[in-house]
């Protein structure tokens, strides 16, 4: 079989209107089951057209994996809500952006988007094959999702996350989460990154936040992080996926 990209519309997180998903399906062997990678800001996931600053070309990466006979994932690009993007992805309230609707959004991902994908495609039921990812606010939402719903999402791809949002409130969520006992996390942070709002949006802008994330769980789970050019791999038990 050959890979393909499809469009799927599902009820929006607030229950009003529809939300677009773009779904990459890799070549699938007869009877095969695929991991699924859910990525926020779906406008950026594939081609340059319609993206914020160039597409991530997720389809090309998975095509290369498939050609190399490596396991390729179904990739679900979840379009953001335009002007509602920040409060929709934010797990916490702030005076500037108002109430955060991140909890409702990850419940929508688990309760609406995931069942729609599972019913339409041959997905793997393994929680470690159910991955959520994104960058900036999408990275924050992904980290929050695996910490709050580790029974659903077993892995996360957290790229340049907005760790300083709401004064680093995510840190307490990370500390208390059972995710670290068996989950898998990729996290990268660049110390020089600043947001378009003219202030540090990411933990990258606050070394105290990145240091705390780095030191939270040195003995549990897997954290592969890039801090100021230094690669760190913290791993305890489990298979290498």
Coordinates of C-alpha atoms in Angstrom, one line a residue:
X1 CA 0.0 0.0 0.0
X2 CA 1.0 3.7 -0.3
X3 CA 0.7 6.5 2.2
X4 CA -2.1 9.1 2.0
X5 CA -3.4 12.3 3.7
X6 CA -7.0 12.7 4.4
X7 CA -9.2 15.5 5.9
X8 CA -11.7 14.8 8.7
X9 CA -14.0 17.2 10.4
X10 CA -15.1 16.5 14.0
X11 CA -17.2 18.5 16.6
X12 CA -15.1 21.4 17.9
X13 CA -13.8 21.3 21.5
X14 CA -16.5 23.8 22.7
X15 CA -19.2 21.8 21.0
X16 CA -20.0 24.6 18.6
X17 CA -19.1 24.1 14.9
X18 CA -16.5 21.7 13.5
X19 CA -12.8 21.3 13.8
X20 CA -10.5 20.1 11.0
X21 CA -8.1 17.2 11.3
X22 CA -5.6 16.3 8.7
X23 CA -4.6 12.6 8.9
X24 CA -1.6 11.0 7.4
X25 CA -1.9 7.2 7.0
X26 CA 1.3 5.3 6.3
X27 CA 1.6 2.1 4.2
X28 CA -0.1 -0.5 6.4
X29 CA 0.6 -4.2 6.1
X30 CA -2.3 -6.6 6.1
X31 CA -3.6 -6.9 9.6
X32 CA -1.1 -4.3 10.9
X33 CA -1.8 -1.9 13.7
X34 CA -0.2 1.6 13.8
X35 CA 0.9 4.0 16.6
X36 CA -0.9 7.3 16.4
X37 CA 0.8 10.7 16.9
X38 CA -1.6 13.5 17.7
X39 CA -0.1 16.9 17.0
X40 CA -1.5 20.3 17.9
X41 CA -1.4 23.2 15.5
X42 CA -2.3 20.9 12.6
X43 CA -1.8 23.8 10.1
X44 CA 1.9 23.3 10.6
X45 CA 2.2 19.5 10.6
X46 CA 2.6 18.7 6.9
X47 CA 3.3 21.1 4.0
X48 CA 4.5 24.7 4.1
X49 CA 1.1 26.0 2.7
X50 CA -1.0 27.4 5.5
X51 CA 1.7 26.9 8.1
X52 CA 2.9 29.6 10.5
X53 CA 6.6 29.5 9.6
X54 CA 7.0 26.4 7.4
X55 CA 5.6 22.9 7.6
X56 CA 7.0 20.2 9.9
X57 CA 6.7 17.7 7.0
X58 CA 5.5 14.9 9.3
X59 CA 4.4 12.9 6.3
X60 CA 7.8 12.9 4.8
X61 CA 9.4 11.7 8.0
X62 CA 6.9 8.8 8.3
X63 CA 7.4 7.9 4.6
X64 CA 11.2 7.6 5.2
X65 CA 10.6 5.4 8.2
X66 CA 8.2 3.2 6.2
X67 CA 10.8 2.9 3.3
X68 CA 13.4 1.9 5.8
X69 CA 11.1 -0.8 7.2
X70 CA 10.8 1.1 10.5
X71 CA 7.5 1.4 12.3
X72 CA 5.6 4.4 10.9
X73 CA 2.8 6.2 12.8
X74 CA -0.6 7.6 11.8
X75 CA -0.2 11.4 12.2
X76 CA -3.2 13.5 13.2
X77 CA -2.8 17.2 12.7
X78 CA -5.3 19.0 14.9
X79 CA -6.1 22.5 13.6
X80 CA -6.1 25.2 16.2
X81 CA -8.9 27.6 16.9
X82 CA -7.4 30.8 15.5
X83 CA -7.8 33.6 18.0
X84 CA -8.9 31.0 20.6
X85 CA -5.6 29.1 20.2
X86 CA -3.9 30.2 23.5
X87 CA -6.9 29.8 25.9
X88 CA -7.9 26.6 24.1
X89 CA -4.4 25.0 24.7
X90 CA -3.7 26.7 28.1
X91 CA -4.3 24.5 31.1
X92 CA -4.3 27.4 33.5
X93 CA -5.9 30.8 33.9
X94 CA -4.0 34.1 33.5
X95 CA -5.1 37.7 33.8
X96 CA -3.9 38.4 30.2
X97 CA -5.5 35.5 28.4
X98 CA -8.4 34.7 30.7
X99 CA -9.6 31.2 31.7
X100 CA -7.6 28.3 30.3
X101 CA -9.6 25.6 28.6
X102 CA -6.7 23.1 28.3
X103 CA -8.4 20.5 30.5
X104 CA -11.5 20.5 28.4
X105 CA -9.4 20.4 25.2
X106 CA -7.4 17.3 26.3
X107 CA -10.7 15.6 27.3
X108 CA -12.0 16.4 23.8
X109 CA -8.9 14.9 22.3
X110 CA -9.4 11.7 24.3
X111 CA -13.1 11.6 24.1
X112 CA -13.9 12.8 20.6
X113 CA -10.8 12.9 18.4
X114 CA -9.2 9.6 19.5
X115 CA -12.4 7.5 19.1
X116 CA -13.0 9.0 15.6
X117 CA -9.5 7.9 14.6
X118 CA -9.7 4.5 16.3
X119 CA -13.0 3.8 14.5
X120 CA -11.7 4.7 11.1
X121 CA -8.2 3.3 11.1
X122 CA -6.2 0.3 12.3
X123 CA -4.7 1.9 15.4
X124 CA -2.7 0.2 18.1
X125 CA -4.5 -0.1 21.5
X126 CA -1.2 0.2 23.4
X127 CA -1.0 3.4 25.4
X128 CA 2.7 3.7 24.5
X129 CA 1.5 3.8 20.9
X130 CA -0.8 6.8 21.7
X131 CA 1.4 9.9 21.5
X132 CA 0.5 13.6 21.8
X133 CA 2.8 16.4 20.7
X134 CA 3.3 20.0 19.8
X135 CA 5.4 23.1 20.1
X136 CA 5.1 26.2 22.2
X137 CA 1.6 26.2 23.7
X138 CA 1.0 22.9 21.9
X139 CA 4.1 21.6 23.8
X140 CA 2.6 22.8 27.1
X141 CA -0.7 21.2 26.3
X142 CA 1.0 17.9 25.4
X143 CA 3.0 17.8 28.6
X144 CA -0.2 18.5 30.5
X145 CA -2.1 15.8 28.6
X146 CA 0.3 13.0 29.5
X147 CA 0.5 14.1 33.1
X148 CA -3.3 14.3 33.5
X149 CA -4.2 11.3 31.3
X150 CA -1.3 8.8 31.4
X151 CA -3.8 6.0 31.0
X152 CA -4.6 7.3 27.6
X153 CA -1.4 8.9 26.3
X154 CA 1.8 6.9 27.0
X155 CA 4.2 9.2 25.2
X156 CA 4.7 12.9 24.4
X157 CA 6.7 15.0 22.0
X158 CA 7.1 18.3 23.8
X159 CA 9.0 20.8 21.6
X160 CA 10.0 24.2 23.0
X161 CA 7.0 24.2 25.4
X162 CA 5.6 27.4 27.1
X163 CA 6.7 26.2 30.5
X164 CA 6.6 29.7 32.0
X165 CA 2.9 30.2 31.2
X166 CA 1.0 31.1 34.4
X167 CA 4.3 31.4 36.3
X168 CA 5.3 27.8 35.6
X169 CA 2.1 26.3 37.0
X170 CA 2.8 23.1 35.0
X171 CA 5.6 22.2 37.4
X172 CA 3.3 21.2 40.1
X173 CA 1.2 19.1 37.7
X174 CA 4.4 17.3 36.5
X175 CA 5.6 16.6 40.1
X176 CA 2.3 15.0 41.1
X177 CA 1.7 12.9 37.9
X178 CA 1.9 9.1 37.9
X179 CA 3.0 9.4 34.2
X180 CA 6.7 9.0 35.1
X181 CA 6.4 5.4 36.3
X182 CA 5.9 4.1 32.8
X183 CA 5.6 7.0 30.3
X184 CA 8.0 8.2 27.7
X185 CA 8.8 11.9 27.1
X186 CA 10.8 13.8 24.5
X187 CA 11.4 17.4 25.7
X188 CA 13.5 20.1 24.1
X189 CA 14.0 23.7 25.3
X190 CA 16.2 26.5 23.8
X191 CA 17.3 29.1 26.3
X192 CA 17.3 31.9 23.8
X193 CA 13.7 31.5 22.5
X194 CA 11.3 34.4 23.0
X195 CA 7.7 34.6 22.0
X196 CA 6.1 37.0 19.6
X197 CA 4.5 38.8 22.5
X198 CA 7.8 40.3 23.5
X199 CA 8.2 38.3 26.6
X200 CA 9.5 34.8 27.4
X201 CA 6.7 32.4 26.6
X202 CA 8.7 29.2 27.2
X203 CA 10.7 27.7 30.0
X204 CA 13.5 28.6 27.6
X205 CA 13.1 32.2 28.8
X206 CA 13.5 31.2 32.5
X207 CA 16.4 29.0 33.4
X208 CA 14.9 28.3 36.8
X209 CA 11.9 26.6 35.1
X210 CA 14.0 24.5 32.8
X211 CA 16.3 23.5 35.7
X212 CA 13.3 22.3 37.7
X213 CA 11.9 20.3 34.8
X214 CA 15.3 18.8 34.3
X215 CA 15.6 17.7 37.9
X216 CA 12.0 16.6 38.5
X217 CA 12.3 12.9 37.8
X218 CA 15.9 11.8 37.4
X219 CA 15.2 8.2 38.4
X220 CA 11.8 7.5 36.7
X221 CA 10.5 7.3 33.2
X222 CA 12.4 8.7 30.2
X223 CA 13.2 12.3 29.6
X224 CA 15.3 13.1 26.5
X225 CA 16.0 16.8 26.6
X226 CA 18.0 19.5 24.9
X227 CA 19.0 22.3 27.3
X228 CA 21.4 24.9 25.8
X229 CA 22.9 22.4 23.4
X230 CA 23.4 19.6 25.9
X231 CA 21.6 16.3 25.3
X232 CA 20.3 14.5 28.4
X233 CA 18.9 11.0 28.5
X234 CA 17.3 9.8 31.7
X235 CA 15.9 6.3 31.6
X236 CA 14.8 3.7 34.1
X237 CA 13.5 0.3 32.9
X238 CA 11.2 -0.6 30.1
X239 CA 11.8 -1.1 26.4
X240 CA 13.4 1.4 24.1
X241 CA 10.7 2.7 21.8

